[in-house]
Short mmCIF file of C-alpha atoms in Angstrom, two decimals:
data_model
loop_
_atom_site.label_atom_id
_atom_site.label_comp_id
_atom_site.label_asym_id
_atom_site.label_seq_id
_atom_site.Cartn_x
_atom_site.Cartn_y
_atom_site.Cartn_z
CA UNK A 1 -25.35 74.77 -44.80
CA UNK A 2 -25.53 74.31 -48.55
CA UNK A 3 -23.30 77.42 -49.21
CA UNK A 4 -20.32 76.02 -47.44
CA UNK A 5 -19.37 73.17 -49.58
CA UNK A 6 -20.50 75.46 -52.59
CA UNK A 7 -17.66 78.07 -51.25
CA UNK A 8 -15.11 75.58 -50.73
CA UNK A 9 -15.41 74.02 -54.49
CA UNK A 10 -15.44 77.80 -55.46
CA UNK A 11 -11.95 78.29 -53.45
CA UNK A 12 -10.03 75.28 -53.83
CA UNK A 13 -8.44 76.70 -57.48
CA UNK A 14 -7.30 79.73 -55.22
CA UNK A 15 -5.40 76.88 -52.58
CA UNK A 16 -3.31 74.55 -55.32
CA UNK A 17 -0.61 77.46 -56.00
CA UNK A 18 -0.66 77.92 -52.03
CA UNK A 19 -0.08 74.43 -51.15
CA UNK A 20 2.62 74.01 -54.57
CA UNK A 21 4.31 76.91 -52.45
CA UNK A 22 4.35 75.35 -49.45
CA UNK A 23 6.14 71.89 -50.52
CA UNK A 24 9.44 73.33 -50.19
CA UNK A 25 9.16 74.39 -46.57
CA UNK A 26 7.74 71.26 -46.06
CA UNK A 27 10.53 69.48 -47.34
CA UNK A 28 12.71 71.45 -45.76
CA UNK A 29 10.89 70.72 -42.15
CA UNK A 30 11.44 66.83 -43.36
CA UNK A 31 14.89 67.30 -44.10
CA UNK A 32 15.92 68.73 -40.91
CA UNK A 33 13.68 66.05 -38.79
CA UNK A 34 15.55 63.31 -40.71
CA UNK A 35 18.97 64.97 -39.45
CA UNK A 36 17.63 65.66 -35.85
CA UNK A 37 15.78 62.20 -35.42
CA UNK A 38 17.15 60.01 -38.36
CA UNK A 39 14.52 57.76 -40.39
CA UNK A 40 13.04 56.58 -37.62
CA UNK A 41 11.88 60.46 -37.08
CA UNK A 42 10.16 59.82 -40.77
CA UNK A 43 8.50 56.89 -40.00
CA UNK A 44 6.64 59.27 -37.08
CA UNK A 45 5.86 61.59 -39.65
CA UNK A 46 4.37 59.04 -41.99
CA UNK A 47 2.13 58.40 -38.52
CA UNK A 48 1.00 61.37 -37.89
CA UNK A 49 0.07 63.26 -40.72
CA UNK A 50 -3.26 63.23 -42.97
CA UNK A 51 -1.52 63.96 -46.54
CA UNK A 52 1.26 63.59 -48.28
CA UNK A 53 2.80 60.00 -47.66
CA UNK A 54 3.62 59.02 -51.33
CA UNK A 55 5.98 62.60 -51.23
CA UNK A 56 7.54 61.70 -47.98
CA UNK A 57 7.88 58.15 -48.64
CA UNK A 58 9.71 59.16 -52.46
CA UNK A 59 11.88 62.07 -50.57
CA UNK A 60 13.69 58.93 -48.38
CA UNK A 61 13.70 56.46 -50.72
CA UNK A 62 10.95 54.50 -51.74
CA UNK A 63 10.13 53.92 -54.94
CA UNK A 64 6.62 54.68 -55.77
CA UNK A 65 4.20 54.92 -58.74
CA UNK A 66 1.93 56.79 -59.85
CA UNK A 67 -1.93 57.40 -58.87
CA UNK A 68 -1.18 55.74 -55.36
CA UNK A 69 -3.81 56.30 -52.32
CA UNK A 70 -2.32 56.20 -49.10
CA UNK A 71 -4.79 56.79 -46.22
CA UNK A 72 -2.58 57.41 -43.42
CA UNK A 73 -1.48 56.89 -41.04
CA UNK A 74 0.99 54.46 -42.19
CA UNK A 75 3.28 52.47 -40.01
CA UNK A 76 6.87 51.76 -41.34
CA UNK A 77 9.42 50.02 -39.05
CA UNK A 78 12.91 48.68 -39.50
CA UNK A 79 13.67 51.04 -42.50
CA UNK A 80 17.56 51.05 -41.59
CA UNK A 81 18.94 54.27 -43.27
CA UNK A 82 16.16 55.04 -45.21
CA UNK A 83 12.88 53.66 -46.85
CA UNK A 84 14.78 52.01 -50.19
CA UNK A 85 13.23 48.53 -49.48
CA UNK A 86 10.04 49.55 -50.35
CA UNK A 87 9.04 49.72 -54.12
CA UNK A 88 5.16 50.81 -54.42
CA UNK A 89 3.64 50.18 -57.79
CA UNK A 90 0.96 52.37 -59.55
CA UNK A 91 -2.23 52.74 -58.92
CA UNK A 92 -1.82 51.02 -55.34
CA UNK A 93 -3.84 51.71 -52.61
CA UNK A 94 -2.97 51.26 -48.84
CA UNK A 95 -5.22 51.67 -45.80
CA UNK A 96 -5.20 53.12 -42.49
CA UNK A 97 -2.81 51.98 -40.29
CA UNK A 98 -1.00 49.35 -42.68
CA UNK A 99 2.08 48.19 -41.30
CA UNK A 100 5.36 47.36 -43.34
CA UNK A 101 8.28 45.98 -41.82
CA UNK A 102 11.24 47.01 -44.02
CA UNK A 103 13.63 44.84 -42.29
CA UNK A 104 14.24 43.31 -45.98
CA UNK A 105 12.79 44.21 -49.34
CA UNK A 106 8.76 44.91 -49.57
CA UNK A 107 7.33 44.76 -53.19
CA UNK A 108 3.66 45.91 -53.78
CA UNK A 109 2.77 45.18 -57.27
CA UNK A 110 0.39 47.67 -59.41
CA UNK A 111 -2.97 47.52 -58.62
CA UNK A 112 -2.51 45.65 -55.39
CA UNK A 113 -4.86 46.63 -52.08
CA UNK A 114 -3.50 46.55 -48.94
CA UNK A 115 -6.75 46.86 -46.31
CA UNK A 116 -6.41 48.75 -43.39
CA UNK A 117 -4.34 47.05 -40.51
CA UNK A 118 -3.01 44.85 -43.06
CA UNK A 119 0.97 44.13 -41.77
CA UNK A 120 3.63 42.93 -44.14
CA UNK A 121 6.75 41.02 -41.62
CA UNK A 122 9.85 40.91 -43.81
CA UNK A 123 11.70 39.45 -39.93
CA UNK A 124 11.19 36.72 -37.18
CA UNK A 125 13.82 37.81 -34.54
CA UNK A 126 12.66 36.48 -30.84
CA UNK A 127 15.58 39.02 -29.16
CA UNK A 128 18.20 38.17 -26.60
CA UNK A 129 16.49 35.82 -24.66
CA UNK A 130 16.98 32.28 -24.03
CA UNK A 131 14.78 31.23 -26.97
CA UNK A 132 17.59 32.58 -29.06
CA UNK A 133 19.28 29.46 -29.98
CA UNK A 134 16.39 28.00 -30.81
CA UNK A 135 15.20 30.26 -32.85
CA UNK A 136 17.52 32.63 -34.62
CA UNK A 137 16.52 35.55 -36.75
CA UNK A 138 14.50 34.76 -39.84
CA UNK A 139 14.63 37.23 -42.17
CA UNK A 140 13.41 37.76 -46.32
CA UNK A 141 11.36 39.55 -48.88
CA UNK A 142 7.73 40.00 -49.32
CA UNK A 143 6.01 40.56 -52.61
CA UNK A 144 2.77 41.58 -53.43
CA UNK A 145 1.50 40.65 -56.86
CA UNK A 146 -0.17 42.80 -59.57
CA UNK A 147 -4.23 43.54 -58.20
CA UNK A 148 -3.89 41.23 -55.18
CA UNK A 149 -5.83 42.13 -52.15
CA UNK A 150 -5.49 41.36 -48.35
CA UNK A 151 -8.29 42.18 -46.30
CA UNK A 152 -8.67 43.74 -43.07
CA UNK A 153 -5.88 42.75 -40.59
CA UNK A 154 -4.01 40.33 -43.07
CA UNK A 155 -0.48 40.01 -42.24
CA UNK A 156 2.04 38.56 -44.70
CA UNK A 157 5.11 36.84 -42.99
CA UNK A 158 8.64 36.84 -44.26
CA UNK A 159 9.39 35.42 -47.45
CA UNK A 160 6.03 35.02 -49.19
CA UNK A 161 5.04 35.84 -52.02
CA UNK A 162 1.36 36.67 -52.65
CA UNK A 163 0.80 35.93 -56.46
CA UNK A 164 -1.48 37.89 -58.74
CA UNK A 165 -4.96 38.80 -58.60
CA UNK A 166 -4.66 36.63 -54.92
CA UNK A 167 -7.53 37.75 -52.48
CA UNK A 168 -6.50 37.54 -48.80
CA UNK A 169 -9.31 37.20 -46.40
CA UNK A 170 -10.04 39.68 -43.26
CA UNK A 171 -7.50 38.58 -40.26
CA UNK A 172 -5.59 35.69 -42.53
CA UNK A 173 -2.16 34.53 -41.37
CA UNK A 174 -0.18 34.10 -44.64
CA UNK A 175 2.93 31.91 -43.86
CA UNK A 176 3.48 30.12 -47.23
CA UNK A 177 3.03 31.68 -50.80
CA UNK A 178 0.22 31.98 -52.57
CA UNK A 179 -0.41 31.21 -55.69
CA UNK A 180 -2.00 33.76 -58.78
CA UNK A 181 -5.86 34.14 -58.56
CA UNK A 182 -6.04 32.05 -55.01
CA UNK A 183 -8.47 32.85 -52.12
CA UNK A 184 -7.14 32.21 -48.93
CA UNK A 185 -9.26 32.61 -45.48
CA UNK A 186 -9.11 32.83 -41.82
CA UNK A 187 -10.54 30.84 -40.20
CA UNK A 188 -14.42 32.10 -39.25
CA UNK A 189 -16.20 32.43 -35.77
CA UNK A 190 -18.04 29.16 -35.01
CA UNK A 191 -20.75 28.76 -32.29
CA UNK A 192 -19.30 26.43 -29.86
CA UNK A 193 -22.38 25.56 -27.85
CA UNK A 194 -26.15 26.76 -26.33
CA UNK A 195 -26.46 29.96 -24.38
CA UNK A 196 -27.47 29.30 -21.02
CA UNK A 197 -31.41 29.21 -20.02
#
């Protein structure tokens, strides 16, 4: 067993030219998705595959730094034409199965972590039904500040802003900003009584 992560190390040189090679037929492949299935075709490839999101995330739009870690799958919905509401900072890093509603403008500041299953909701829209007049569609940015983090299953409503260095506990509702350096937490499990003899 020993000699097989030896060989790989000793063959990945030979694989970067390969895979530079390849990027144009992948392109290519994205391209012609885009005009069979339109962004929304995009967003499923930003689901499915393992590498390659910053690329595919640039090639339709986005802005994005640089040194950015994407562990897939990513979840984008609501992009509209393309993915140009969505400006990505440096050195950001966002984990499996984040979701980003593009509905309006998403900002993730350098430095910023996004845990996985974290969801940013740019929209509030309850649909045709008869709670419509009631409640029409809500709809604004979200910005992420420079080295925030939300935890695990955070989600970020429409219209905040999360300010700097701002930790965001594990399963946190976040319906108001933030302010710079702030903590905020879900509510934790609490034992509500005895176990029964």
């Amino acid at each position: 067993m020993p000699a097989f992560p030896a060989l790989r190390d000793a063959l990945r040189p030979l694989g970067r030219p390969l895979r530079a090679g390849l990027a144009p037929l992948r392109r290519a492949r994205w391209r012609a998705r885009y005009l069979r299935d339109g962004i929304e075709g995009i967003a499923m490839e930003l689901r499915t595959t393992v590498a390659h999101h910053e690329e595919l995330l640039r090639l339709f739009g986005a802005s994005v730094g640089r040194g950015v870690s994407i562990h897939g799958p990513i979840h984008i919905v609501n992009a509209g034409r393309d993915f140009s509401n969505l400006r990505i900072g440096s050195r950001v890093h966002l984990g499996t199965d984040v979701l980003i509603d593009l509905a309006d403008a998403v900002t993730i500041e350098d430095e910023a972590t996004l845990s996985m299953r974290a969801s940013i909701i740019t929209h509030l829209d309850v649909g045709l039904g008869p709670l419509r007049e009631r409640r029409p569609r809500q709809q604004a940015p979200v910005r992420i500040g420079r080295g925030a983090y939300l935890g695990i299953g955070a989600t970020v409503l429409h219209g905040v802003t999360i300010g700097e260095c701002a930790t965001i506990g594990a399963h946190a509702l976040v319906d108001r900003d933030v302010p710079a350096g702030a903590t905020v937490l879900a509510p934790r499990a609490r034992r509500a009584g005895e176990a029964p003899a």
